XYZ file of C-alpha atoms in Angstrom:
399
model
C 5.136 96.334 -35.881
C 2.254 97.711 -37.886
C 2.006 96.417 -41.436
C -0.415 97.901 -43.969
C -1.470 96.308 -47.218
C -3.706 97.696 -49.905
C -5.964 94.972 -51.275
C -8.404 95.212 -54.127
C -12.009 94.145 -54.027
C -13.686 94.791 -57.372
C -16.809 96.769 -57.722
C -18.782 97.401 -60.813
C -17.961 101.055 -60.196
C -14.548 102.477 -59.273
C -13.406 102.232 -55.661
C -10.626 104.520 -54.450
C -8.457 103.393 -51.551
C -8.199 105.399 -48.360
C -6.114 105.012 -45.201
C -7.681 104.007 -41.903
C -6.083 104.635 -38.488
C -5.187 101.335 -36.854
C -4.387 100.039 -33.385
C -0.640 99.672 -32.951
C -0.824 96.180 -31.416
C -2.216 94.622 -34.590
C -1.106 93.855 -38.114
C -3.662 95.271 -40.525
C -4.627 94.944 -44.157
C -6.594 97.689 -45.870
C -8.912 96.620 -48.651
C -10.497 98.541 -51.458
C -13.752 96.823 -52.317
C -14.148 95.403 -55.767
C -16.861 93.113 -56.984
C -16.726 90.760 -59.905
C -19.414 89.910 -62.422
C -19.088 86.173 -62.867
C -21.694 85.708 -65.572
C -24.288 84.054 -63.334
C -26.985 86.257 -61.897
C -28.945 84.026 -59.518
C -27.286 84.827 -56.232
C -29.868 82.863 -54.228
C -29.171 79.608 -56.065
C -25.422 80.067 -55.736
C -25.585 80.862 -52.025
C -27.967 77.970 -51.388
C -25.749 75.496 -53.237
C -22.791 76.680 -51.188
C -24.680 76.310 -47.890
C -25.755 72.779 -48.764
C -22.233 71.769 -49.779
C -20.720 73.210 -46.602
C -23.319 71.380 -44.515
C -22.694 68.115 -46.338
C -18.927 68.474 -46.023
C -19.105 69.087 -42.267
C -21.551 66.225 -41.770
C -19.560 63.696 -43.798
C -16.106 65.028 -42.991
C -15.371 65.090 -46.713
C -14.548 68.638 -47.694
C -13.190 67.279 -50.930
C -16.474 65.664 -51.992
C -17.538 66.277 -55.581
C -20.551 68.520 -56.111
C -22.453 69.536 -59.202
C -22.071 73.183 -60.163
C -25.402 74.956 -60.402
C -24.766 78.673 -60.006
C -21.899 80.915 -59.031
C -22.541 84.078 -57.048
C -21.495 87.092 -59.134
C -20.000 88.955 -56.190
C -17.051 88.319 -53.914
C -14.353 90.032 -51.907
C -10.844 89.395 -53.219
C -7.452 90.130 -51.706
C -4.228 90.697 -53.616
C -1.700 88.180 -52.290
C 1.941 87.856 -53.310
C 3.302 84.323 -53.715
C 6.837 83.172 -54.493
C 10.138 84.939 -55.122
C 10.112 86.961 -57.292
C 6.606 87.923 -56.233
C 3.595 87.258 -58.382
C 0.281 88.683 -57.200
C -2.977 86.750 -57.226
C -6.520 87.974 -56.518
C -7.959 85.507 -53.997
C -11.514 85.275 -52.675
C -11.626 85.920 -48.911
C -13.410 82.893 -47.424
C -14.117 82.334 -43.719
C -15.767 78.977 -44.486
C -12.631 77.394 -45.975
C -9.224 76.649 -44.510
C -7.410 75.990 -47.786
C -5.559 78.608 -49.799
C -5.227 77.852 -53.484
C -4.501 79.525 -56.821
C -4.610 78.765 -60.522
C -8.096 79.786 -61.681
C -7.913 82.953 -63.796
C -4.138 83.134 -63.430
C -1.652 80.253 -63.525
C 0.782 79.555 -60.689
C 4.426 80.391 -61.350
C 7.073 78.155 -59.774
C 9.887 80.244 -58.266
C 12.892 79.762 -55.982
C 10.653 79.448 -52.902
C 8.293 76.829 -54.383
C 8.444 73.271 -53.077
C 6.195 70.570 -54.464
C 5.072 68.115 -51.788
C 3.848 65.429 -54.189
C 0.430 65.570 -52.516
C -2.846 66.217 -54.272
C -5.479 68.657 -52.996
C -9.201 68.913 -53.711
C -12.013 71.027 -52.243
C -15.691 71.513 -53.145
C -17.657 74.650 -52.281
C -21.054 73.773 -53.757
C -20.909 76.792 -56.051
C -17.448 75.759 -57.246
C -14.603 73.291 -56.757
C -10.956 72.718 -57.575
C -8.359 69.952 -57.600
C -4.634 69.948 -58.201
C -1.271 69.655 -56.478
C 0.042 71.020 -53.189
C 3.058 73.299 -52.967
C 4.729 74.951 -50.002
C 5.603 78.547 -50.803
C 6.195 81.985 -49.352
C 3.001 84.054 -49.116
C 3.495 87.816 -48.893
C 1.044 90.491 -47.806
C 3.096 93.597 -48.518
C 5.890 93.465 -45.863
C 4.250 90.601 -44.003
C 5.666 87.226 -45.064
C 4.563 83.652 -44.315
C 7.020 80.877 -45.109
C 6.179 77.301 -46.128
C 2.475 77.995 -46.516
C 0.431 75.157 -48.021
C -0.893 76.397 -51.365
C -3.091 74.345 -53.651
C -2.337 74.754 -57.347
C -5.395 73.991 -59.441
C -5.175 71.790 -62.501
C -8.985 71.692 -62.703
C -11.574 74.076 -61.304
C -15.154 75.203 -61.765
C -17.052 78.261 -60.617
C -14.274 80.784 -60.048
C -14.347 83.104 -63.040
C -13.018 86.528 -62.065
C -10.709 85.370 -59.272
C -7.406 83.494 -59.139
C -8.355 81.259 -56.220
C -9.261 81.356 -52.531
C -7.671 82.675 -49.335
C -9.025 80.313 -46.675
C -9.314 81.949 -43.253
C -11.699 79.447 -41.682
C -10.874 76.925 -38.928
C -8.019 74.514 -39.635
C -10.397 71.555 -39.229
C -11.892 72.502 -42.603
C -8.686 71.335 -44.280
C -9.140 67.794 -42.978
C -9.060 65.280 -45.805
C -8.423 67.895 -48.485
C -4.733 67.071 -49.004
C -3.503 63.533 -49.669
C -1.209 61.871 -47.108
C -2.110 64.636 -44.661
C -4.620 65.028 -41.844
C -4.917 68.830 -41.724
C -2.728 71.640 -43.055
C -2.005 74.931 -41.227
C -4.085 77.853 -42.485
C -2.820 81.344 -43.238
C -3.943 82.402 -39.743
C -2.272 79.394 -38.085
C 1.061 80.185 -39.702
C 0.869 83.905 -38.987
C 0.493 82.983 -35.325
C 3.033 80.138 -35.163
C 5.635 82.242 -37.019
C 5.117 85.071 -34.488
C 3.766 87.569 -37.015
C 0.709 88.136 -34.787
C 0.331 87.765 -31.009
C -3.195 86.316 -31.061
C -4.930 84.217 -33.704
C -7.635 86.809 -34.209
C -9.020 88.372 -37.378
C -11.049 91.589 -37.496
C -13.297 92.112 -40.547
C -14.799 95.426 -41.611
C -16.801 95.995 -44.781
C -18.262 99.304 -45.923
C -21.683 98.784 -47.586
C -21.234 98.235 -51.306
C -23.691 101.003 -52.103
C -21.232 103.567 -50.776
C -19.262 105.515 -53.368
C -16.010 104.781 -51.506
C -16.709 101.122 -50.804
C -13.772 99.738 -48.854
C -12.924 97.348 -46.076
C -10.241 96.305 -43.635
C -8.880 92.973 -42.456
C -6.963 93.252 -39.199
C -4.729 90.285 -38.413
C -3.949 89.728 -34.735
C -6.698 91.962 -33.347
C -9.268 94.535 -34.367
C -9.648 98.232 -35.081
C -11.723 99.797 -32.316
C -11.807 103.160 -34.117
C -14.202 101.596 -36.646
C -16.705 100.546 -33.963
C -19.537 102.525 -32.410
C -20.333 100.044 -29.614
C -18.659 97.607 -27.289
C -17.853 94.166 -28.685
C -20.293 91.359 -27.934
C -18.651 87.938 -27.968
C -20.404 84.629 -28.359
C -18.718 81.213 -28.202
C -18.479 78.924 -31.199
C -21.639 76.835 -31.082
C -21.492 73.293 -29.783
C -24.167 72.227 -32.279
C -22.832 70.147 -35.154
C -22.219 70.678 -38.031
C -22.145 74.485 -37.587
C -19.490 73.976 -34.898
C -17.026 73.005 -37.652
C -17.141 76.548 -39.052
C -17.407 80.007 -37.546
C -20.735 78.818 -36.187
C -22.799 80.640 -33.576
C -26.193 80.443 -31.899
C -28.688 83.248 -32.496
C -32.389 84.030 -32.690
C -34.086 86.330 -35.192
C -37.051 88.605 -34.585
C -38.993 90.633 -37.151
C -40.540 93.528 -35.293
C -42.019 91.936 -32.170
C -42.415 88.465 -33.702
C -39.811 85.738 -33.374
C -39.221 84.103 -36.746
C -36.256 81.921 -35.740
C -35.780 80.600 -32.220
C -32.238 80.287 -30.918
C -30.414 77.866 -33.193
C -27.057 77.283 -34.851
C -25.737 78.609 -38.149
C -22.570 80.072 -39.623
C -20.978 83.413 -40.466
C -19.497 83.422 -43.968
C -17.735 86.192 -45.902
C -18.077 84.287 -49.193
C -21.880 84.045 -49.006
C -23.696 87.122 -50.318
C -27.164 87.042 -48.733
C -28.674 86.160 -45.367
C -30.061 82.635 -45.690
C -32.520 81.370 -43.076
C -34.462 78.163 -42.459
C -37.477 77.619 -44.712
C -40.111 78.040 -41.989
C -38.467 81.261 -40.795
C -38.233 82.487 -44.382
C -41.921 81.766 -45.000
C -42.838 83.711 -41.859
C -40.669 86.649 -42.929
C -42.109 86.559 -46.456
C -45.660 86.667 -45.136
C -44.905 89.384 -42.581
C -43.298 91.678 -45.166
C -45.887 90.961 -47.869
C -43.071 90.195 -50.302
C -43.442 88.107 -53.427
C -40.824 85.769 -54.883
C -39.303 87.204 -58.056
C -38.718 84.363 -60.528
C -35.970 86.163 -62.446
C -33.689 86.971 -59.520
C -34.857 84.331 -57.055
C -35.117 87.074 -54.431
C -38.033 88.484 -52.493
C -39.434 91.686 -53.968
C -41.518 94.351 -52.237
C -43.304 97.515 -53.284
C -42.409 101.021 -52.168
C -45.381 101.013 -49.794
C -44.271 97.702 -48.280
C -40.762 99.079 -47.880
C -42.104 102.041 -45.932
C -43.795 99.552 -43.593
C -40.798 97.268 -43.050
C -39.979 96.547 -39.423
C -36.524 96.011 -37.912
C -34.973 92.561 -38.338
C -33.232 91.781 -35.063
C -30.483 89.189 -34.582
C -29.942 88.377 -30.905
C -26.362 87.178 -30.461
C -24.725 86.648 -27.090
C -27.599 88.454 -25.405
C -27.189 91.575 -27.570
C -29.601 92.735 -30.265
C -28.010 93.519 -33.637
C -30.624 95.245 -35.748
C -30.935 95.441 -39.513
C -32.921 98.564 -40.301
C -35.406 98.457 -43.192
C -32.740 99.958 -45.465
C -30.248 97.291 -44.395
C -32.722 94.549 -45.377
C -32.825 95.547 -49.046
C -30.401 95.020 -51.909
C -28.687 98.247 -53.088
C -31.096 99.520 -55.720
C -28.302 101.037 -57.783
C -26.915 97.504 -58.238
C -30.108 95.757 -59.355
C -28.564 94.778 -62.679
C -26.031 92.556 -60.874
C -28.775 90.300 -59.527
C -30.408 89.835 -62.914
C -33.010 92.587 -62.920
C -33.058 93.422 -66.623
C -35.887 95.944 -66.377
C -33.496 98.850 -66.026
C -35.612 100.122 -63.137
C -33.336 101.006 -60.248
C -36.400 101.658 -58.075
C -37.263 97.942 -57.823
C -36.782 96.765 -54.251
C -35.412 93.317 -53.360
C -34.843 91.854 -49.903
C -31.502 90.277 -48.936
C -33.111 87.489 -46.866
C -33.523 84.192 -48.703
C -34.592 80.595 -48.107
C -31.632 78.396 -47.177
C -33.395 75.244 -48.401
C -33.485 71.801 -46.820
C -30.782 69.729 -45.115
C -28.550 72.597 -44.135
C -27.912 75.054 -41.298
C -30.587 77.183 -39.632
C -28.921 80.261 -41.090
C -25.908 81.569 -42.972
C -25.124 85.242 -42.492
C -23.220 86.518 -45.525
C -21.529 89.801 -46.321
C -24.830 91.703 -46.585
C -25.068 91.147 -42.823
C -21.367 91.665 -42.132
C -21.190 95.003 -43.971
C -23.434 96.482 -41.268
C -21.336 95.252 -38.321
C -17.692 94.819 -37.381
C -16.913 91.131 -36.881
C -14.081 89.425 -35.016
C -13.053 85.803 -35.606
C -11.114 84.677 -32.533
C -9.460 81.280 -32.907
C -7.488 81.695 -29.668
C -10.629 81.946 -27.524
C -12.996 80.012 -29.831
C -15.493 82.824 -30.198
C -16.944 85.371 -32.619
C -17.461 89.039 -31.775
C -19.679 91.759 -33.227
C -19.965 95.517 -32.821
C -21.923 98.264 -34.542
C -20.252 100.691 -36.959
C -21.026 104.021 -38.567
C -22.785 102.062 -41.342
C -25.084 99.973 -39.128
C -27.938 102.429 -39.686
C -26.855 103.771 -43.058
C -29.725 104.549 -45.455
C -27.597 104.234 -48.609
C -29.530 101.355 -50.207
C-alpha cells in the first residue's frame, strides 16, 4: 500500500508542497522544505561541535555523555509527526546520526490513551544540543502509517533545539545504546516500521531539493526509493569497517579538487542534521589554498571573490568507485541566503564555500545536507550499505 504524508521543513521564504510520483512498492513521505532560524549564526562552529560529540560518543560508547553547548546550527529539516490518540503533531528534526526519537522542546508532550510510561530515563547529547527526560511508549503516526509502542523520549530538560519540538532518529539502532536506563538498545522508527510489517525492507530513500530553489521540497521514502527522481544508476558502498564511523551511516571515500587529491580514501559519515561538508584539517587547508579562499571571521566560512569563483574546479567525491561531482555552483552557499549565516553586510553577492574544517579528534569527513541536496541517497539497514545517485539538481546553477 502506498502511503503519502506531507511534512513541513521551514524555509525563511515560503515553500509550497507538490506531489511526486512514487514507486508502488514503497511507503513514501513527501516533505515541504522549511528552515528555522535558531538565533545562532555560526554554522561552522555548530557543525564542528556536533561532529566532535558524535565522534566522542561512538568512541566511548556513551551517547548520553554531557557536552557543553557552543553553537546551534540555524538550519534543519523537520518532519511533522503525529503522536498519541487523539493525535498531536510535533515538528521533529530529521537526524540520520541519532537512533532516538524524542519530543518536548518547543512543544510539550501530551499524555493520551496510547501513552505508557516505562519508568526509564533517557538522555542524549548531540554536541550542538542535548536533552534528558523520561521514556514513554506511544503510537507514532505518519498520516495513515502507524507505529505502535514506539520508544519516545519526553524531555524535561534540553538545550540547543529552539525552533523544533525534538528529533526523529533514523540512524542505526546501535546509537541508542546506553541512552535509556535499564535498557541496552531501543528499536528505532525504522526498526519498528520493518518489524511491524509496514515496510518490506529496512531502507530509507532521501531526496532534498536545493534550498535556493523557489519550490524547495524533499521526499523521504520508507521501504525503498523513488527512481523517478534519479538521473543515474545507484552506486552502493558498504558501511565502513573503520571505527568509529562504522557506528553511524559511515562510508569510505576520497576527495579530489580538480586533478589534485585532497583527501585519500578514508572513513567519515553521512548526516542529514549537519549543514556543511566538513573535512579533515589537512584536506581543508589544501582546499583553502587551491581555491584562494580566505577565512571569514564573522561567519566562520571560507569566502572567495567573483574571479575566484569563476576559476573554481570540480570537487569530486569518489564513492564505491563512482565519481560524484560538486560543480563550482554546488560548492557555494546560496547567495540569496547569506543573512542566515551571519553576513550582515546586506550584500547578496558575497560568495561563501560550503566546505569547512572538521577540527581535531573527529572523523575524516562529515557530509551534511549541502552535499545530500545534490544527490539522492539511500540508507539500507537490511544490506548494511549506503547508495547514491545523481538527480536533476546535481548540476543546478541556482546558488
